[in-house]
PDB file of C-alpha atoms in Angstrom:
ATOM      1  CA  UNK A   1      54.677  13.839 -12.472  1.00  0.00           C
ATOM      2  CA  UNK A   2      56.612  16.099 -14.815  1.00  0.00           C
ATOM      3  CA  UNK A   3      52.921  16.818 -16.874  1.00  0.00           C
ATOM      4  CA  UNK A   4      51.682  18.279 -13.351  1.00  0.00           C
ATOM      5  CA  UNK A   5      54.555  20.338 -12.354  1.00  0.00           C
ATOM      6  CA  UNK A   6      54.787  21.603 -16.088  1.00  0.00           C
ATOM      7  CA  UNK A   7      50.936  22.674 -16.004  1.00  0.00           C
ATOM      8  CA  UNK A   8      52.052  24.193 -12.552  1.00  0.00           C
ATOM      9  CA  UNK A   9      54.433  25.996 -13.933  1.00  0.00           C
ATOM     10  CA  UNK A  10      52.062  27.067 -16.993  1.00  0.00           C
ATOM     11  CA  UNK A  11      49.505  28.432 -14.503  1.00  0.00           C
ATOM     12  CA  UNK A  12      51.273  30.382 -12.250  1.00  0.00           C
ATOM     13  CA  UNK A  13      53.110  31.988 -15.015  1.00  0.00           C
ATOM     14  CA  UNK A  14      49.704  32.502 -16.174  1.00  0.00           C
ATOM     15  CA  UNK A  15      47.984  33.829 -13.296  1.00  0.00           C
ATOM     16  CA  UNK A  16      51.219  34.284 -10.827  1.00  0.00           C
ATOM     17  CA  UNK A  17      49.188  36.171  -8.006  1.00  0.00           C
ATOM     18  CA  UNK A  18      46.043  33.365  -7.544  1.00  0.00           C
ATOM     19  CA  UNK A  19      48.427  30.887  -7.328  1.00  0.00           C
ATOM     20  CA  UNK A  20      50.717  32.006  -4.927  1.00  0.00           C
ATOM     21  CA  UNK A  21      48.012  33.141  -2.653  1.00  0.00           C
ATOM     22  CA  UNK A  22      46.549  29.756  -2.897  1.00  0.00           C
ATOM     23  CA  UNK A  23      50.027  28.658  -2.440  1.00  0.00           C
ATOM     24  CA  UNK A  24      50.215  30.601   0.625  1.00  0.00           C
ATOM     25  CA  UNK A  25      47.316  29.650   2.342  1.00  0.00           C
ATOM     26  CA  UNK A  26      48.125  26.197   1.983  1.00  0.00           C
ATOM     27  CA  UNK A  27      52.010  26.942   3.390  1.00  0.00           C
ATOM     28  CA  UNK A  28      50.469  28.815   6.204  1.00  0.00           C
ATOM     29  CA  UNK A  29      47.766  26.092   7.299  1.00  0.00           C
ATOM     30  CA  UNK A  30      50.630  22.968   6.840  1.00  0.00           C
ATOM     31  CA  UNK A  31      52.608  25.113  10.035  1.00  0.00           C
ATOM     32  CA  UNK A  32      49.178  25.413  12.114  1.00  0.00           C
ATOM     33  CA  UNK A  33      48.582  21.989  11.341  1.00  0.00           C
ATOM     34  CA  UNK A  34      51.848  20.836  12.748  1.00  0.00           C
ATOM     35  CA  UNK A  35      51.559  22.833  16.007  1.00  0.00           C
ATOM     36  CA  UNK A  36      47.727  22.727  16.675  1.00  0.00           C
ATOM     37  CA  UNK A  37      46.626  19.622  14.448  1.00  0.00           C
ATOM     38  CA  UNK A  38      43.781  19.533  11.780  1.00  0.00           C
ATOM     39  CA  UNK A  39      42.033  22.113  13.342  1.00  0.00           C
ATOM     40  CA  UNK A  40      42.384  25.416  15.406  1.00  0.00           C
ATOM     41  CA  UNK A  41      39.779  26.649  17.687  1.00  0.00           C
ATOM     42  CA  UNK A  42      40.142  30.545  18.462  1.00  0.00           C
ATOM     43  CA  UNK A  43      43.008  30.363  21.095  1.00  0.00           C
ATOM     44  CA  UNK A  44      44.923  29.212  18.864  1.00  0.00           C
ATOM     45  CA  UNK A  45      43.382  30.713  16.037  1.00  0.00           C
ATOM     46  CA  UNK A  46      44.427  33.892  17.493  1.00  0.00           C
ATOM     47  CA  UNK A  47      48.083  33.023  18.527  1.00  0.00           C
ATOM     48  CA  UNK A  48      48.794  31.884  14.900  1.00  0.00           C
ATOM     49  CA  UNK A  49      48.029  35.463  13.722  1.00  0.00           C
ATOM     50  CA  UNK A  50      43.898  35.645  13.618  1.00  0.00           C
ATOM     51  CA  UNK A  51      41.923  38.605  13.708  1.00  0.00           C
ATOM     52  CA  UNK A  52      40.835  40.291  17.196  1.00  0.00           C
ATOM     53  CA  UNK A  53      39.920  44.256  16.990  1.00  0.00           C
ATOM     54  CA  UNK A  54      40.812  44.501  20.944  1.00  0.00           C
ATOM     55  CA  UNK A  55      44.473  42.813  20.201  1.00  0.00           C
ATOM     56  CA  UNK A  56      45.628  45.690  17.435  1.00  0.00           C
ATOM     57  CA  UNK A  57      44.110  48.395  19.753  1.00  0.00           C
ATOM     58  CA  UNK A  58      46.112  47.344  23.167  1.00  0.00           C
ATOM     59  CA  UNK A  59      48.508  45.739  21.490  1.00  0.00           C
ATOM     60  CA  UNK A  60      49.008  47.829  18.239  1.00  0.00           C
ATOM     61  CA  UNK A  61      49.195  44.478  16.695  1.00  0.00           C
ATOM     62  CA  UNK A  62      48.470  45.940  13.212  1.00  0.00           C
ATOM     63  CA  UNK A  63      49.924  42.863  11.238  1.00  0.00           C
ATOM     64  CA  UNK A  64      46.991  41.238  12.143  1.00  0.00           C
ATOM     65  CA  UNK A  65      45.101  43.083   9.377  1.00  0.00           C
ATOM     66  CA  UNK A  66      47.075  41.447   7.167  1.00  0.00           C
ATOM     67  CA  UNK A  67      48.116  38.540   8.587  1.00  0.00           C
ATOM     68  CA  UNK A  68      44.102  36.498   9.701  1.00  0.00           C
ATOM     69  CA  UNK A  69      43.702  36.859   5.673  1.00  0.00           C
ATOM     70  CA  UNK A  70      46.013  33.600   5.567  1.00  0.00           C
ATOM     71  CA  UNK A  71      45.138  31.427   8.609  1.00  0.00           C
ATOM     72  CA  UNK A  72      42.230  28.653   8.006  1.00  0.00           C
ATOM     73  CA  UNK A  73      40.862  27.098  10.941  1.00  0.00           C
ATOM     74  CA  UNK A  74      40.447  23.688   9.416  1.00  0.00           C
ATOM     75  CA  UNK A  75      40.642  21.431   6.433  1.00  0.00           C
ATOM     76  CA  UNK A  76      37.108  22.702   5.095  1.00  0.00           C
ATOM     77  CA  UNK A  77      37.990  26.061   5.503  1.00  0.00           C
ATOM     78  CA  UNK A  78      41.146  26.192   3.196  1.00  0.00           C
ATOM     79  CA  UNK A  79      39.749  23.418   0.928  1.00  0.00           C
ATOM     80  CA  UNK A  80      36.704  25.609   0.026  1.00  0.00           C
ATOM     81  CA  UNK A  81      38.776  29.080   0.221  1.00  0.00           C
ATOM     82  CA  UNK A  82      41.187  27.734  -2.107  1.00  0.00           C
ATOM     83  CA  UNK A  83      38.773  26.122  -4.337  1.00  0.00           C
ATOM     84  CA  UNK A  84      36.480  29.687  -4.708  1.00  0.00           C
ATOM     85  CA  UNK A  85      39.965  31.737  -4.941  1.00  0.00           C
ATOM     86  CA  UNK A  86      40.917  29.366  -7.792  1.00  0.00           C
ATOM     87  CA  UNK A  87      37.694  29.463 -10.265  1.00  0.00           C
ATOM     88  CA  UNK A  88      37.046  33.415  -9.641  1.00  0.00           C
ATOM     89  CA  UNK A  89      40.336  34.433  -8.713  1.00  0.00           C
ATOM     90  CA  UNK A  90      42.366  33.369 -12.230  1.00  0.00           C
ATOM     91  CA  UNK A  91      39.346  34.907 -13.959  1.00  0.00           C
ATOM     92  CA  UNK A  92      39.696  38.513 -12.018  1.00  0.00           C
ATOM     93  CA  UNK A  93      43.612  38.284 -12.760  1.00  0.00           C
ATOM     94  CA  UNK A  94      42.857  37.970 -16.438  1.00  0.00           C
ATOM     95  CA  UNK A  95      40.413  40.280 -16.616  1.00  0.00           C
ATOM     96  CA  UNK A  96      42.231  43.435 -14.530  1.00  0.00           C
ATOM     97  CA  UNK A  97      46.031  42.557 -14.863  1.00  0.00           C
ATOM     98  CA  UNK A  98      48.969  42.107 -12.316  1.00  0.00           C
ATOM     99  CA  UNK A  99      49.142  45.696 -11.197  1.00  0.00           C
ATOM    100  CA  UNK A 100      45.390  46.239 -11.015  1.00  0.00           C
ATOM    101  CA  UNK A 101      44.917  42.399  -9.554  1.00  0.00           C
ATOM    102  CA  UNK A 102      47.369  43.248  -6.843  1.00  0.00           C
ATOM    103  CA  UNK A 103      46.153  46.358  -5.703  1.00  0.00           C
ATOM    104  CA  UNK A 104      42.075  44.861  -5.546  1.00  0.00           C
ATOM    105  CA  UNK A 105      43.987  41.520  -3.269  1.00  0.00           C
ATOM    106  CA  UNK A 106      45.661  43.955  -0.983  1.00  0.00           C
ATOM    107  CA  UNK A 107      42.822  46.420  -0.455  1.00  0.00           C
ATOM    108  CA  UNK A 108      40.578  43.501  -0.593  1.00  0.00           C
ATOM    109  CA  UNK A 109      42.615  41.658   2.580  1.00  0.00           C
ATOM    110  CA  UNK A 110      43.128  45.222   4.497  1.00  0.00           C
ATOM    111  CA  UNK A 111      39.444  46.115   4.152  1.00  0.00           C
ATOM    112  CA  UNK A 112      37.921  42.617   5.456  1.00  0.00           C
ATOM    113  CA  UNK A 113      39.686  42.979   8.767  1.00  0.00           C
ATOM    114  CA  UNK A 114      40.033  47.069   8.582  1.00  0.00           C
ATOM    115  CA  UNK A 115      36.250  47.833   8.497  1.00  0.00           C
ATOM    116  CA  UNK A 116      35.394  45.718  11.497  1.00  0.00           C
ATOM    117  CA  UNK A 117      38.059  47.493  13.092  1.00  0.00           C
ATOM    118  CA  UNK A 118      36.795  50.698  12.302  1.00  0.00           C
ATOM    119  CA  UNK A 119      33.711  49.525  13.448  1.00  0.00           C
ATOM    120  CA  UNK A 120      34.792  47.942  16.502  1.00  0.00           C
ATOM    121  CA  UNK A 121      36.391  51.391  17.436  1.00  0.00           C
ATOM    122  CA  UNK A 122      33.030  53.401  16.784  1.00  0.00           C
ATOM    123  CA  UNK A 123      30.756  50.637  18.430  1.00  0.00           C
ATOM    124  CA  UNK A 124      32.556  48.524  20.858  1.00  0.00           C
ATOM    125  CA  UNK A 125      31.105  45.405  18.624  1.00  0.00           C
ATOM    126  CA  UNK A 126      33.303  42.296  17.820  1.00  0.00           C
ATOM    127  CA  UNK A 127      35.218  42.577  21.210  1.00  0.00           C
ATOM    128  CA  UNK A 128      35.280  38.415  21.803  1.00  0.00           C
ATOM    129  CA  UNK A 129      35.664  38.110  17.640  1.00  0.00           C
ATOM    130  CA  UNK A 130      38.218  35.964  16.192  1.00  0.00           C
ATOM    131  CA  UNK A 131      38.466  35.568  12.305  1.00  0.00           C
ATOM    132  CA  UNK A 132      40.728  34.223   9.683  1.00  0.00           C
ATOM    133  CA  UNK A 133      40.307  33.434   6.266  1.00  0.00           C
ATOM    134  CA  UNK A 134      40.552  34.155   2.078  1.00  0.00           C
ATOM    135  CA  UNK A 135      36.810  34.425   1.936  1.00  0.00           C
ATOM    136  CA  UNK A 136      37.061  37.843   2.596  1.00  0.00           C
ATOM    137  CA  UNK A 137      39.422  38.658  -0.311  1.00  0.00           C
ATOM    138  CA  UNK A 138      37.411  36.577  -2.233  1.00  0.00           C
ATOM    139  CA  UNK A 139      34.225  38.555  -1.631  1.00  0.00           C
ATOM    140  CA  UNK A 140      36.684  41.293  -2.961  1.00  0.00           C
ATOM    141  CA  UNK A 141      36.819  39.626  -6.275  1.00  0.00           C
ATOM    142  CA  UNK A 142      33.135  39.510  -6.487  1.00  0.00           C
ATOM    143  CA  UNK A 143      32.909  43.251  -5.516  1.00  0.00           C
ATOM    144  CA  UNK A 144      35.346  43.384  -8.034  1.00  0.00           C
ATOM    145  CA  UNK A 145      33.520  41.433 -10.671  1.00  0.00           C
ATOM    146  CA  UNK A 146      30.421  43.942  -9.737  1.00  0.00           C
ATOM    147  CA  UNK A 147      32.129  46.870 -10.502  1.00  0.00           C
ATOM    148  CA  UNK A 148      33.375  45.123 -13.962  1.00  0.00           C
ATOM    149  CA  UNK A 149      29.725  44.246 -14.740  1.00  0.00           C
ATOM    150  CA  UNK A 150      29.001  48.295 -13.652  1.00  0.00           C
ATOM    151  CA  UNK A 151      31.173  49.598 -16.272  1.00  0.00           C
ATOM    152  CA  UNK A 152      31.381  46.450 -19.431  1.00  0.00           C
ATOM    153  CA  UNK A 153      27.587  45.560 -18.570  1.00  0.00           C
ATOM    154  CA  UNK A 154      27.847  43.791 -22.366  1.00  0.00           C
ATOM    155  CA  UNK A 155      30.633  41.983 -21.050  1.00  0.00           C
ATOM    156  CA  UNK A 156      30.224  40.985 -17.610  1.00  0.00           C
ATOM    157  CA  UNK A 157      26.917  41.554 -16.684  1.00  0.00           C
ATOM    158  CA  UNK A 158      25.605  37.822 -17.652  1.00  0.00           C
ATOM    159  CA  UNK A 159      28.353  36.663 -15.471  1.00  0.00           C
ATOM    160  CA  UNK A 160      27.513  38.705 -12.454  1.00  0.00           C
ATOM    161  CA  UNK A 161      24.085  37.849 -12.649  1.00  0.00           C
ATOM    162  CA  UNK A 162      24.929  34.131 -12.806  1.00  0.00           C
ATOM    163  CA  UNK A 163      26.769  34.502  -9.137  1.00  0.00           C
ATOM    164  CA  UNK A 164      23.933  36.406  -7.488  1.00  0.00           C
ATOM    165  CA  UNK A 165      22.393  32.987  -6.340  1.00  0.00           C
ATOM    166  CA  UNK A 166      25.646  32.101  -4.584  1.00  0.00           C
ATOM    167  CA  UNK A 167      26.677  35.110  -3.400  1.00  0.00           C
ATOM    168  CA  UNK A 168      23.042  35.603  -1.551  1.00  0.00           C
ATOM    169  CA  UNK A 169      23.548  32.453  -0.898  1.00  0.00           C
ATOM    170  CA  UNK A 170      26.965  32.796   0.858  1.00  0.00           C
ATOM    171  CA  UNK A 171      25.687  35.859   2.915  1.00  0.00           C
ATOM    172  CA  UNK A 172      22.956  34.065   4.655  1.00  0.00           C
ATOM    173  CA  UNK A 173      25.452  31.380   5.398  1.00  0.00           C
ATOM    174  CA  UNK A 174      27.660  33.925   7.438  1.00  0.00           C
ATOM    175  CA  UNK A 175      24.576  35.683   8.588  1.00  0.00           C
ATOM    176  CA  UNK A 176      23.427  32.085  10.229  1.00  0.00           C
ATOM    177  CA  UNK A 177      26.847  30.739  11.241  1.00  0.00           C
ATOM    178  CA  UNK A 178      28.123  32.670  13.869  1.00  0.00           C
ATOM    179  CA  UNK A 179      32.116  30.682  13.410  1.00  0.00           C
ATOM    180  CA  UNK A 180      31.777  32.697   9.805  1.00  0.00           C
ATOM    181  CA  UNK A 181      32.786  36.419  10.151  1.00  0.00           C
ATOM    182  CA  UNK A 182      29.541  38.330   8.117  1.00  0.00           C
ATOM    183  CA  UNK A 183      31.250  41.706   8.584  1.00  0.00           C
ATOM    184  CA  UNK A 184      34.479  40.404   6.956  1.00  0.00           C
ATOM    185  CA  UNK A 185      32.795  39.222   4.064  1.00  0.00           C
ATOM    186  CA  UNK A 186      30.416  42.226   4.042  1.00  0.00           C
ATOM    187  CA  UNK A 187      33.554  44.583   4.030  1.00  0.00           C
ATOM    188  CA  UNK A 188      35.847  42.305   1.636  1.00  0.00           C
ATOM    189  CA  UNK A 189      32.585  42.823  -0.576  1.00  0.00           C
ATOM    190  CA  UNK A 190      32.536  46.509  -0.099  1.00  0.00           C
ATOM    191  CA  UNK A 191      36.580  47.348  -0.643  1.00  0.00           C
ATOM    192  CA  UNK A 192      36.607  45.130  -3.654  1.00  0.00           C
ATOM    193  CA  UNK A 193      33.741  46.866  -5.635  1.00  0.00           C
ATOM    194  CA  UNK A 194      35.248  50.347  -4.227  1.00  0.00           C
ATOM    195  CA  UNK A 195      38.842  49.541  -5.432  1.00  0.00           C
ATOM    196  CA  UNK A 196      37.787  47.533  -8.664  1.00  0.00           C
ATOM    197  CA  UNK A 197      35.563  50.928 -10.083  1.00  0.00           C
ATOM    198  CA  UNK A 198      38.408  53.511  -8.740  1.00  0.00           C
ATOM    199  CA  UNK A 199      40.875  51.717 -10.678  1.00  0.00           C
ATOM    200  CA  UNK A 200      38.524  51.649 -13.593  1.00  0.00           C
ATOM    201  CA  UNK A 201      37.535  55.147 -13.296  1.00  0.00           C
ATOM    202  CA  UNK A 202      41.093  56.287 -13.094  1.00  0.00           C
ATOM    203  CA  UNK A 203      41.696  53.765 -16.387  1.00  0.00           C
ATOM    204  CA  UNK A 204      38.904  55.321 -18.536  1.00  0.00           C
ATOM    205  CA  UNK A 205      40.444  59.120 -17.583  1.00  0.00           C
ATOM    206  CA  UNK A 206      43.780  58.052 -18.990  1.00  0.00           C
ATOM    207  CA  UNK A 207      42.089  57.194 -21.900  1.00  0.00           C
ATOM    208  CA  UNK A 208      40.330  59.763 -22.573  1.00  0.00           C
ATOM    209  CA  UNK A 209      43.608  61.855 -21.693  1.00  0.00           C
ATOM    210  CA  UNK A 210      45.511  60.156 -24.526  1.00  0.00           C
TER     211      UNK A 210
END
C-alpha cells in the first residue's frame, strides 16, 4: 500500500498536471455516478455540465466550454480517456514543461468545445449536440506532438509517424460513431498543433534574442 501511494506521489510530482487531470476526471465521473449511475445518457449528460452550443447562447452558459472537458458518459469513456491522457499526456508534460503544458491543456479544452461553437453560430449545425470528454484535449496533445515533430523532426518525427495509424484510426471512429463528437476532436486537434508551434515559435525568438 505505502509502495503505491509513494509511486503516486513520485508521479505527480513528476508530471503534476496529467495526473491531476486524470485525477479530475475520475473525481468528476465518481459524483455522476452517484446521481445518474454507471452511465449518463445526454439529459443528464447535459445537466452535469456537458456541452450544448444552443445552452451557452440562450443561456450564456459559458462554463460549459470548460466544464464538458471533464464529464464521461460511462465507464469506457473515462477508462480509455484516462488511459490515452496517461501514456501521451506525461510524455507532452516532459517534453514542453509546466507553463507551456498548461497553456496547450487549457487552449486544448477551450478549443474542442469553442470551435463547434463558433461553428454552430456561423451554421446553425450541432443544435441537438451533447458532448463531454478528455479526448478532445487529448487530440490537443497529438496536435501538440505534430507541431514538436514540425520543428525537432530528428527528434520527434519517428514518434509522430508511429501514431498516424491510430490517430487515422481514431478519426474514422468519431466520423462513424455519431455518440463520439468528430468536431471536438477535429478542433482539440487543431488548437493543440496551433498553440504547441506558437509557443515554440515564440521560444526559438527568445533565443535568438539572447
Amino acid at each position: 500500500m505505502n509502495s503505491m501511494l509513494n509511486r503516486f506521489l513520485w508521479k505527480y510530482k513528476s508530471f503534476p498536471i496529467t495526473i491531476s487531470l486524470i485525477c479530475l476526471c475520475i473525481l468528476v465521473y465518481a459524483m455522476s455516478f452517484v446521481w445518474f449511475g454507471e452511465e449518463m445518457n445526454a439529459l443528464e449528460g447535459l445537466y452535469f455540465g456537458g456541452f450544448n452550443p444552443v445552452y451557452i447562447q440562450l443561456s450564456h452558459e459559458y462554463y460549459r466550454l470548460l466544464s464538458a472537458n471533464f464529464i464521461h458518459f460511462g465507464i469506457l469513456h473515462l477508462a480509455v480517456n484516462c488511459y490515452s491522457l496517461y501514456g501521451l499526456g506525461l510524455f507532452i508534460e516532459k517534453s514542453l514543461g509546466l507553463k507551456k503544458y498548461l497553456i496547450l491543456i487549457l487552449v486544448s479544452a477551450l478549443t474542442t468545445t469553442g470551435l463547434p461553437y463558433l461553428f454552430y453560430l456561423i451554421t446553425g449545425y450541432g443544435a441537438n449536440v451533447v458532448s463531454g470528454g478528455i479526448s478532445g484535449v487529448i487530440f490537443g496533445l497529438i496536435g501538440a506532438l505534430g507541431a514538436l515533430a514540425l520543428r525537432y523532426k530528428y527528434i520527434y518525427m519517428d514518434i509522430f509517424k508511429q501514431l498516424v495509424p491510430n490517430i487515422i484510426l481514431m478519426l474514422i471512429i468519431s466520423f462513424i460513431i455519431p455518440s463520439i463528437s468528430l468536431s471536438g476532436h477535429l478542433a482539440g486537434l487543431i488548437g493543440g498543433f496551433v498553440c504547441t508551434y506558437i509557443l515554440l515559435m515564440i521560444k526559438h525568438q527568445k533565443h535568438l534574442i539572447h
